[in-house]
Short mmCIF file of C-alpha atoms and ligand atoms in Angstrom, two decimals:
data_model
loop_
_atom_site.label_atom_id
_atom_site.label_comp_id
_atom_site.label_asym_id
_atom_site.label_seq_id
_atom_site.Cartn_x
_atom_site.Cartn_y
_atom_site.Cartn_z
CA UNK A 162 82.81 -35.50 69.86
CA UNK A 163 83.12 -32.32 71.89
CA UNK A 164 81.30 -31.58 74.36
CA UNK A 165 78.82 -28.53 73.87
CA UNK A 166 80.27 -25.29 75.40
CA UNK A 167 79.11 -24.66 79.21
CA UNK A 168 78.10 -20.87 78.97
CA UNK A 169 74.91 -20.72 77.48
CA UNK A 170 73.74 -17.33 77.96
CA UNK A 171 69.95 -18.43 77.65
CA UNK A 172 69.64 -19.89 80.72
CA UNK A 173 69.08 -16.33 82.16
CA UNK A 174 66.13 -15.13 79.97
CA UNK A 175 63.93 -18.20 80.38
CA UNK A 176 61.52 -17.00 82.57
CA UNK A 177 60.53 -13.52 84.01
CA UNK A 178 61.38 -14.56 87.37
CA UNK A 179 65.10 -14.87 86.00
CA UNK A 180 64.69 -11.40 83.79
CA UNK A 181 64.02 -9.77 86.41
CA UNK A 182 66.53 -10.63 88.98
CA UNK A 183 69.38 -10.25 86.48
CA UNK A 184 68.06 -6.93 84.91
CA UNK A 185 70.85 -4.31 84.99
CA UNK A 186 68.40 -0.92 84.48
CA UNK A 187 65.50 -0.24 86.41
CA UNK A 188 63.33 2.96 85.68
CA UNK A 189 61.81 5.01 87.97
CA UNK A 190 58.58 7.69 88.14
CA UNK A 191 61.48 9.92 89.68
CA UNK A 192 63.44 10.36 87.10
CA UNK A 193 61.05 11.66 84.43
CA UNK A 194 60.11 15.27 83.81
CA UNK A 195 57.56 16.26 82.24
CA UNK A 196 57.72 19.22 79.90
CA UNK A 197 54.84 21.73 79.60
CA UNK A 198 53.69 24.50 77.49
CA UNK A 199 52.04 27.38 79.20
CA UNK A 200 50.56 30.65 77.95
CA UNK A 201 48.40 33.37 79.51
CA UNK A 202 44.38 33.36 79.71
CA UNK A 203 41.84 31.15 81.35
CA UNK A 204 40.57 27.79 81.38
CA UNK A 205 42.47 27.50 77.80
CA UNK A 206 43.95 23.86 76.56
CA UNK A 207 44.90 23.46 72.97
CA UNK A 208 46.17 20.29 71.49
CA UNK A 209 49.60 20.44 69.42
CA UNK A 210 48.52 18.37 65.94
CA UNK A 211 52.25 17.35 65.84
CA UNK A 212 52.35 15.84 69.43
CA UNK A 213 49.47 13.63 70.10
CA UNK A 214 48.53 14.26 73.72
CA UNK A 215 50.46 17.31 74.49
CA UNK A 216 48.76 20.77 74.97
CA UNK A 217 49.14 24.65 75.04
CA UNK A 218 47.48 25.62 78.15
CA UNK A 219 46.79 28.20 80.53
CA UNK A 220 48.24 28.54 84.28
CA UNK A 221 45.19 27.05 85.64
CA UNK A 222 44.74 24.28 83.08
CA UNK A 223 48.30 23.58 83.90
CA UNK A 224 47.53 23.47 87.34
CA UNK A 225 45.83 20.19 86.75
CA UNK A 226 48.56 18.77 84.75
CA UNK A 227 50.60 19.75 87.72
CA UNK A 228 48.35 17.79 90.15
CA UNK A 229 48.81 14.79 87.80
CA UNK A 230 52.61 14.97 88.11
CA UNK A 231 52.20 14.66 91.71
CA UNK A 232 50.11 11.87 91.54
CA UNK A 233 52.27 10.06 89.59
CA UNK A 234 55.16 10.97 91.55
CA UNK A 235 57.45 11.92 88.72
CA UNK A 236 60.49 13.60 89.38
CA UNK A 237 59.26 17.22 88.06
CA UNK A 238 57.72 19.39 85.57
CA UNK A 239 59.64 21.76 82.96
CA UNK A 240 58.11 24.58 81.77
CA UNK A 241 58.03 26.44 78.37
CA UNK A 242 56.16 29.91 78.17
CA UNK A 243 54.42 31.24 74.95
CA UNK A 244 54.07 34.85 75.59
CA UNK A 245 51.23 37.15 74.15
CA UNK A 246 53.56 39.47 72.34
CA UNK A 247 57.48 39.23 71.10
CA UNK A 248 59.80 41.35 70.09
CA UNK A 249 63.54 41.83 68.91
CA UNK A 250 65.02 41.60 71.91
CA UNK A 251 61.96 39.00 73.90
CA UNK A 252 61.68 41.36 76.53
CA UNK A 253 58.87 39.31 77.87
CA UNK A 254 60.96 36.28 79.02
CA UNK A 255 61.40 38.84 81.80
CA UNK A 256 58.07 39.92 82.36
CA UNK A 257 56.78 39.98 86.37
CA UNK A 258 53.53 38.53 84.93
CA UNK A 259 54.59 36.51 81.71
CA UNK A 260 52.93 32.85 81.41
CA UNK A 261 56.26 31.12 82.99
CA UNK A 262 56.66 33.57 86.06
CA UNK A 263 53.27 33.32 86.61
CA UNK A 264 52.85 29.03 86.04
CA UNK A 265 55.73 29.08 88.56
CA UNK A 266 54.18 30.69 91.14
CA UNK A 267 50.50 29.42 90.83
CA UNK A 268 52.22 25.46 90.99
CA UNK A 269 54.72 26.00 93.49
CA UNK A 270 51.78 27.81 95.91
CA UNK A 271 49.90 24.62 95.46
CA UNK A 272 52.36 21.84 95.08
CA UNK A 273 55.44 22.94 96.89
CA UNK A 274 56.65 19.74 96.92
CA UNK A 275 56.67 19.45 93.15
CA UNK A 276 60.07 20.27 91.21
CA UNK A 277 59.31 22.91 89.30
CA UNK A 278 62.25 23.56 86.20
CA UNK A 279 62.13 26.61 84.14
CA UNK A 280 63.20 26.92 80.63
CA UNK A 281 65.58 29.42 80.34
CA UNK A 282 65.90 30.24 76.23
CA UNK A 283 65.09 33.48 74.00
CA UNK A 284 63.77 31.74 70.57
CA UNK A 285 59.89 31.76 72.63
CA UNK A 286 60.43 35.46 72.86
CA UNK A 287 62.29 36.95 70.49
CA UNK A 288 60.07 37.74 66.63
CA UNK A 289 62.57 36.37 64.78
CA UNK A 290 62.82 32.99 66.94
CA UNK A 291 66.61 32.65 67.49
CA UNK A 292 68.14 32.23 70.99
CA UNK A 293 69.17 35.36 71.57
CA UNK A 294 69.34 38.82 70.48
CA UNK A 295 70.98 39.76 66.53
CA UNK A 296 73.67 41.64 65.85
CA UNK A 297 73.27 44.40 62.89
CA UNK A 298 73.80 41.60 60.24
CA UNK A 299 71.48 39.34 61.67
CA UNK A 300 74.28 36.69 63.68
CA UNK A 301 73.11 36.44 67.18
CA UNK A 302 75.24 38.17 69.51
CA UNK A 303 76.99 35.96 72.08
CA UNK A 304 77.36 38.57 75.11
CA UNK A 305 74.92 40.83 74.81
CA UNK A 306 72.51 37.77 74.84
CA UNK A 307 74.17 36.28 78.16
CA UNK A 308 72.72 39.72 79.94
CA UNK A 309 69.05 39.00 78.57
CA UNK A 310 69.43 35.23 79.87
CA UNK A 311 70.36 36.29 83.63
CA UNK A 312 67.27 38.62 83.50
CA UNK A 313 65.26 36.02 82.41
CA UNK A 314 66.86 33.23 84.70
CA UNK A 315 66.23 35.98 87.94
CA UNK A 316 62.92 36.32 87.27
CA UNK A 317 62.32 32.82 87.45
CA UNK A 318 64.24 32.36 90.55
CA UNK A 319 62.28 35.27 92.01
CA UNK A 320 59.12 33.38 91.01
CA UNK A 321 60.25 30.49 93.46
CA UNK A 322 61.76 27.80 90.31
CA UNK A 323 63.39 25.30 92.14
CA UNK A 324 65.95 24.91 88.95
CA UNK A 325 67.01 26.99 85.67
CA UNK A 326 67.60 25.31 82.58
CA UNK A 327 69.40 27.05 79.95
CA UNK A 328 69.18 25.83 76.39
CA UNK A 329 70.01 28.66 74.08
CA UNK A 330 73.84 27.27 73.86
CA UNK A 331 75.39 30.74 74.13
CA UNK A 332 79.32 30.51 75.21
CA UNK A 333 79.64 31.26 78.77
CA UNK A 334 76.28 31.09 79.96
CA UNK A 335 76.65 29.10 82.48
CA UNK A 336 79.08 31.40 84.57
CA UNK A 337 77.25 34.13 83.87
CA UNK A 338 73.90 32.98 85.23
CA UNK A 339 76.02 31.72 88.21
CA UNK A 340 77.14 35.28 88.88
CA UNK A 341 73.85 36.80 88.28
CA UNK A 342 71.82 34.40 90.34
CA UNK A 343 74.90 34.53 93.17
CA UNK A 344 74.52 38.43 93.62
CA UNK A 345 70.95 38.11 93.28
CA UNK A 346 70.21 36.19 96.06
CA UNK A 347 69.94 32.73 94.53
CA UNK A 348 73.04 31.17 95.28
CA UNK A 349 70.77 27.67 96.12
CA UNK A 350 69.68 27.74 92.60
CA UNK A 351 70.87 24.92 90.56
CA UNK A 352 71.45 25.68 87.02
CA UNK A 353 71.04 22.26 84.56
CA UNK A 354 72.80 22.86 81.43
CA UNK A 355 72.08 21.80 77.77
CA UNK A 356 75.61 21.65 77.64
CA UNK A 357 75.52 19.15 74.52
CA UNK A 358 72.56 20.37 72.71
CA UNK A 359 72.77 19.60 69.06
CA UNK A 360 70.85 21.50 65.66
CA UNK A 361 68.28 18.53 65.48
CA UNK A 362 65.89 17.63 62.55
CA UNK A 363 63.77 16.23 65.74
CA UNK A 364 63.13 19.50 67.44
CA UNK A 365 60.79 20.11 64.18
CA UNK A 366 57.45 19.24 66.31
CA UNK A 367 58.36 21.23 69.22
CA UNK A 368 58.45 24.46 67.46
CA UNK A 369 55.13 24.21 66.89
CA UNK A 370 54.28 23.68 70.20
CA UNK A 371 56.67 26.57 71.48
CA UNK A 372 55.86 28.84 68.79
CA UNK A 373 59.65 29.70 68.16
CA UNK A 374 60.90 28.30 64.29
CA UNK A 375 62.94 30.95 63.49
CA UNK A 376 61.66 33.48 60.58
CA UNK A 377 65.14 32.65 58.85
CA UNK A 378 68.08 30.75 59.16
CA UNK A 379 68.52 27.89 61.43
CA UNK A 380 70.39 27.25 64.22
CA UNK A 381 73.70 25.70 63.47
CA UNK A 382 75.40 29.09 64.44
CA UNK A 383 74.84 28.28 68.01
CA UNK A 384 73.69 24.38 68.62
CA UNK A 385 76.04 21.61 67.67
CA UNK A 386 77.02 19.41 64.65
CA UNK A 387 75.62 15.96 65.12
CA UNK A 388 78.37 14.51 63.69
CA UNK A 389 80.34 15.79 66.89
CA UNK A 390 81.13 14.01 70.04
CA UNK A 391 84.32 15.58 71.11
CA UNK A 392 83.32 18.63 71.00
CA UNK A 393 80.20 17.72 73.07
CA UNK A 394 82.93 16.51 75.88
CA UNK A 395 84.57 20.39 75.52
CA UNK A 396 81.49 21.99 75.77
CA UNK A 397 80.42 19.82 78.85
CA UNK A 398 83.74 20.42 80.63
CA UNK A 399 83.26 24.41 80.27
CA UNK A 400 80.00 23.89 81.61
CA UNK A 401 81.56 22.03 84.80
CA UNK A 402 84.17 24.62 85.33
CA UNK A 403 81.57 27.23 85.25
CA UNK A 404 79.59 26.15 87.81
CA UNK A 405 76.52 23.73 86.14
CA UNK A 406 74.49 21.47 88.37
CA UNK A 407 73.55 18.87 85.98
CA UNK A 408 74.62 18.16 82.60
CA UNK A 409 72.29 17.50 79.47
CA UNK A 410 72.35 15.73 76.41
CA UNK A 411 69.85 16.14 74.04
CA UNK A 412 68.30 15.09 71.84
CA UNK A 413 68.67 11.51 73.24
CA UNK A 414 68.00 8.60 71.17
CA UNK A 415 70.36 9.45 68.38
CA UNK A 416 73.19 10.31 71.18
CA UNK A 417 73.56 7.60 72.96
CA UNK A 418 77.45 7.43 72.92
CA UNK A 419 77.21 10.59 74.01
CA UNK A 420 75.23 10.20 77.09
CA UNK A 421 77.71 7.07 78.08
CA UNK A 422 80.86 9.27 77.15
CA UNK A 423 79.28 12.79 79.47
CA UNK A 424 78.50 9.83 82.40
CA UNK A 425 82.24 8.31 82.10
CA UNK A 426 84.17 11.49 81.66
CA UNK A 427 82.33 13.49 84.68
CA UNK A 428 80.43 11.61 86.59
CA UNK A 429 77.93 14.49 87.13
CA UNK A 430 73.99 14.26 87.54
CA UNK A 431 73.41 13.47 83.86
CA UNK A 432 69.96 14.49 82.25
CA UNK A 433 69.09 13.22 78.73
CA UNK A 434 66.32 15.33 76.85
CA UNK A 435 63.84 12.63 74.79
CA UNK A 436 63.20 15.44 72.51
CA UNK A 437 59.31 16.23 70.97
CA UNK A 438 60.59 14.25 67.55
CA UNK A 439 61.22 11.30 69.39
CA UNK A 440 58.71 11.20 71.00
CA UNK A 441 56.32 11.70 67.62
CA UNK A 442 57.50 9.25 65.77
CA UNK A 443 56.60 6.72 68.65
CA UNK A 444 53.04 8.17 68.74
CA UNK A 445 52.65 8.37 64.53
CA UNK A 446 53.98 4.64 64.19
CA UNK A 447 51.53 3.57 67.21
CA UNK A 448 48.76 4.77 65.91
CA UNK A 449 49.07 3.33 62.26
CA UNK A 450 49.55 -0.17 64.31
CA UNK A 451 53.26 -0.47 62.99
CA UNK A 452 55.36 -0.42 66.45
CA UNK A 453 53.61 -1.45 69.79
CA UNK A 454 53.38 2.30 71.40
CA UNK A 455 53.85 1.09 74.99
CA UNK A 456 56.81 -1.39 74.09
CA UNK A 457 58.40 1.24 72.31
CA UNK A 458 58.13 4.02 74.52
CA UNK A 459 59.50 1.88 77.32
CA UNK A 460 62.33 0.39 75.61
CA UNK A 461 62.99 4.00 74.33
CA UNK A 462 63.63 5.28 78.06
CA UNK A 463 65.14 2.53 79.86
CA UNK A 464 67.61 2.67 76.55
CA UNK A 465 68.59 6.29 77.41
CA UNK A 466 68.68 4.77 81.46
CA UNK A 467 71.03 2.41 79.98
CA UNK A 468 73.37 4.48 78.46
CA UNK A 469 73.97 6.50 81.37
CA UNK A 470 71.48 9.58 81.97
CA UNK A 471 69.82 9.91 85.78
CA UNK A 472 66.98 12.03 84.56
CA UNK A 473 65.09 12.15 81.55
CA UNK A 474 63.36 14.69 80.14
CA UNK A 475 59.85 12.89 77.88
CA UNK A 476 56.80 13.87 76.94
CA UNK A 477 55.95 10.29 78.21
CA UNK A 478 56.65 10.84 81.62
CA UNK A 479 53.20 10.55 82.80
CA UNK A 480 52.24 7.89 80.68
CA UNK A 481 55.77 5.47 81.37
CA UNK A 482 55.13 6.52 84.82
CA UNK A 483 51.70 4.99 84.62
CA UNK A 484 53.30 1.81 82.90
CA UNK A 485 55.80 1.15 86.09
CA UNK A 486 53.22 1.81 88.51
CA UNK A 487 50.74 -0.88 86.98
CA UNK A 488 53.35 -3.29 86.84
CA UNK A 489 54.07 -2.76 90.72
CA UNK A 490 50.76 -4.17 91.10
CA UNK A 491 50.74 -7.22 89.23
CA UNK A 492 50.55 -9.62 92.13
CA UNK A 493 53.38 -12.17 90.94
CA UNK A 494 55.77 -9.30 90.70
CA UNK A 495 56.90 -8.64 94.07
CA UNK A 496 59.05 -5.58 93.67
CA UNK A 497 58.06 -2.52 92.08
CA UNK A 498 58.72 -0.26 89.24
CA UNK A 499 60.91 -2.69 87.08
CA UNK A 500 61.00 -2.69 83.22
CA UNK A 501 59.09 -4.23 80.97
CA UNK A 502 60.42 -7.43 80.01
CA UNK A 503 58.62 -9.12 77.81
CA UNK A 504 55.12 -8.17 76.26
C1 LIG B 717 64.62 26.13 72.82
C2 LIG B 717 64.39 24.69 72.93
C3 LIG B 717 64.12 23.79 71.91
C4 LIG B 717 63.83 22.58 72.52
C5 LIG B 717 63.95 22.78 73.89
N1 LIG B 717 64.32 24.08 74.12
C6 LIG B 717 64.01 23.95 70.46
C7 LIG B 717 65.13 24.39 69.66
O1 LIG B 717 66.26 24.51 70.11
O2 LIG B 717 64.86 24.66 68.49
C8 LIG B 717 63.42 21.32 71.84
C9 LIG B 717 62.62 20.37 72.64
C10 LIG B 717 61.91 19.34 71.87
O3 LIG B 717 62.06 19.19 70.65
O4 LIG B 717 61.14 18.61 72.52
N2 LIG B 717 65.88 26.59 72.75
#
């Protein structure tokens, strides 16, 4: 009879000691951010029904949220304003005192150590909710958008954001902010680009959150076709030759292969965006007691880890931040911040 053959791959998942030596992906607090949702007034938090533990708040609400970012020594905060009034053109993405100029300046005054991102989009701003401004027959107008954008992106560099992060997926918007922030002064001011952002189904919850569905049409003019992934790697290597920092993917579940392919083709800082769908469908199956939350959410984020992206962008990062640190203190695991294993 033959012998049985020698490789048998289950010698290395017997026990967690063994798991854990031979892990390949390790997560860390560092490379979460944390997006947040900030609007004007006082001592104002409002939950978003469509994202279970994430809130509308005020600049000094959010300055608590802030302090809890530092404490769990995430990698940064991204921030999404909700301004009091829009208009065609979302003149108050500029605004000297609109929520995001404002949030940036209040957090970075009392946590200058924090990373402090800035959104840089017009569909918050604009009353009709698309990413820029419209042309006479309603198609949003590439160029004339790209000068709104480097207002917008100035005014948050002015405010003291340590990084811009522009996801309206205008052509050429990278260079262009480059300019603009160059002859502005900001020449130190990385830009992270949504260079592969695609029209996702699981962006519905964040519009609520954001306030910014668009009154008609959708977006498939300007964000991507999921069923592409070449044209993700042209629009990524524009965004290189025009000067981006770090690269994005997003959403990031559903686009795995195109994390891995962005990591192999540029080797760049690679960000992956676990967008507010993602992240609800984690929280709605929890709570009806049909997926383990915790297990999920974990095996979610080392997944996108896995495929390639340095920093992720979730709604989780507090709470998968608390997960690592609580495993650092289990006394029979001796080194910190691995990933879960087993339950
Ligand atoms: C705005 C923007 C969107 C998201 C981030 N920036 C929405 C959209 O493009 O419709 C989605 C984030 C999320 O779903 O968590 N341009």
């Amino acid at each position: 009879m033959a012998r049985p053959h020698p490789v048998r791959l289950r010698r290395l998942r017997r026990t967690e000691a063994i798991r854990r030596a031979v892990r390949e992906t390790r997560l860390d607090p560092a490379q979460f951010i944390w997006p947040l949702f900030v609007r004007s007034g006082e001592g104002f938090r409002q939950p978003i029904g469509s994202m279970p533990g994430v809130y509308q708040t005020s600049v000094d609400e959010l300055l608590k949220d802030a302090q809890r970012a530092v404490d769990a020594k995430i990698g940064g905060i991204l921030l999404f304003g909700i301004p009091d009034t829009k208009d065609d053109i979302g003149s108050s993405a500029w605004d000297p005192h609109g929520p995001v100029v404002e949030a940036v300046r209040a957090v970075k005054r009392a946590f200058p150590q924090l990373l402090v991102i800035t959104d840089v989009c017009m569909c918050e701003y604009t009353s009709h909710g698309h990413c820029g401004v419209l042309t006479a027959d309603g198609d949003v107008d590439n160029d004339a958008t790209l000068l709104l954008l480097a207002k917008e992106a100035i005014a948050h560099a002015e405010a003291g954001a340590d990084m811009v992060a522009p996801s309206d997926m205008m052509d050429h918007r990278i260079g262009h902010l480059r300019e603009a922030l160059d002859d502005e002064g900001y020449a130190h001011v990385p830009i992270m680009s949504y260079a592969a952002k695609y029209a996702s189904a699981f962006y519905g919850p964040f519009r609520e959150a954001a306030e910014s569905t668009p009154t008609f049409g959708d977006r498939r003019s300007y964000q991507m076709d999921p069923a592409n992934a070449r044209e993700a790697l042209r629009e990524v290597r524009l965004d290189v030759e025009e000067g981006a920092d770090i690269l994005m993917v997003k959403p990031a579940g559903a686009y795995l292969d195109i994390i891995a392919a962005v990591k192999r083709e540029t080797g760049l800082p690679l960000c992956a965006y676990q967008v507010s769908g993602e992240y609800s469908m984690i929280k709605a199956a929890a709570e009806r007691g049909w997926i383990d939350g915790e297990r999920a959410m974990m095996e979610s984020l080392v997944a996108i880890a896995r495929a390639g992206a340095d920093l992720i962008i979730t709604y989780f990062a507090i709470d998968a931040a608390a997960v690592l640190a609580r495993r650092c203190t289990i006394p029979e695991s001796a080194t910190c911040c691995t990933i879960p294993g087993t339950t």
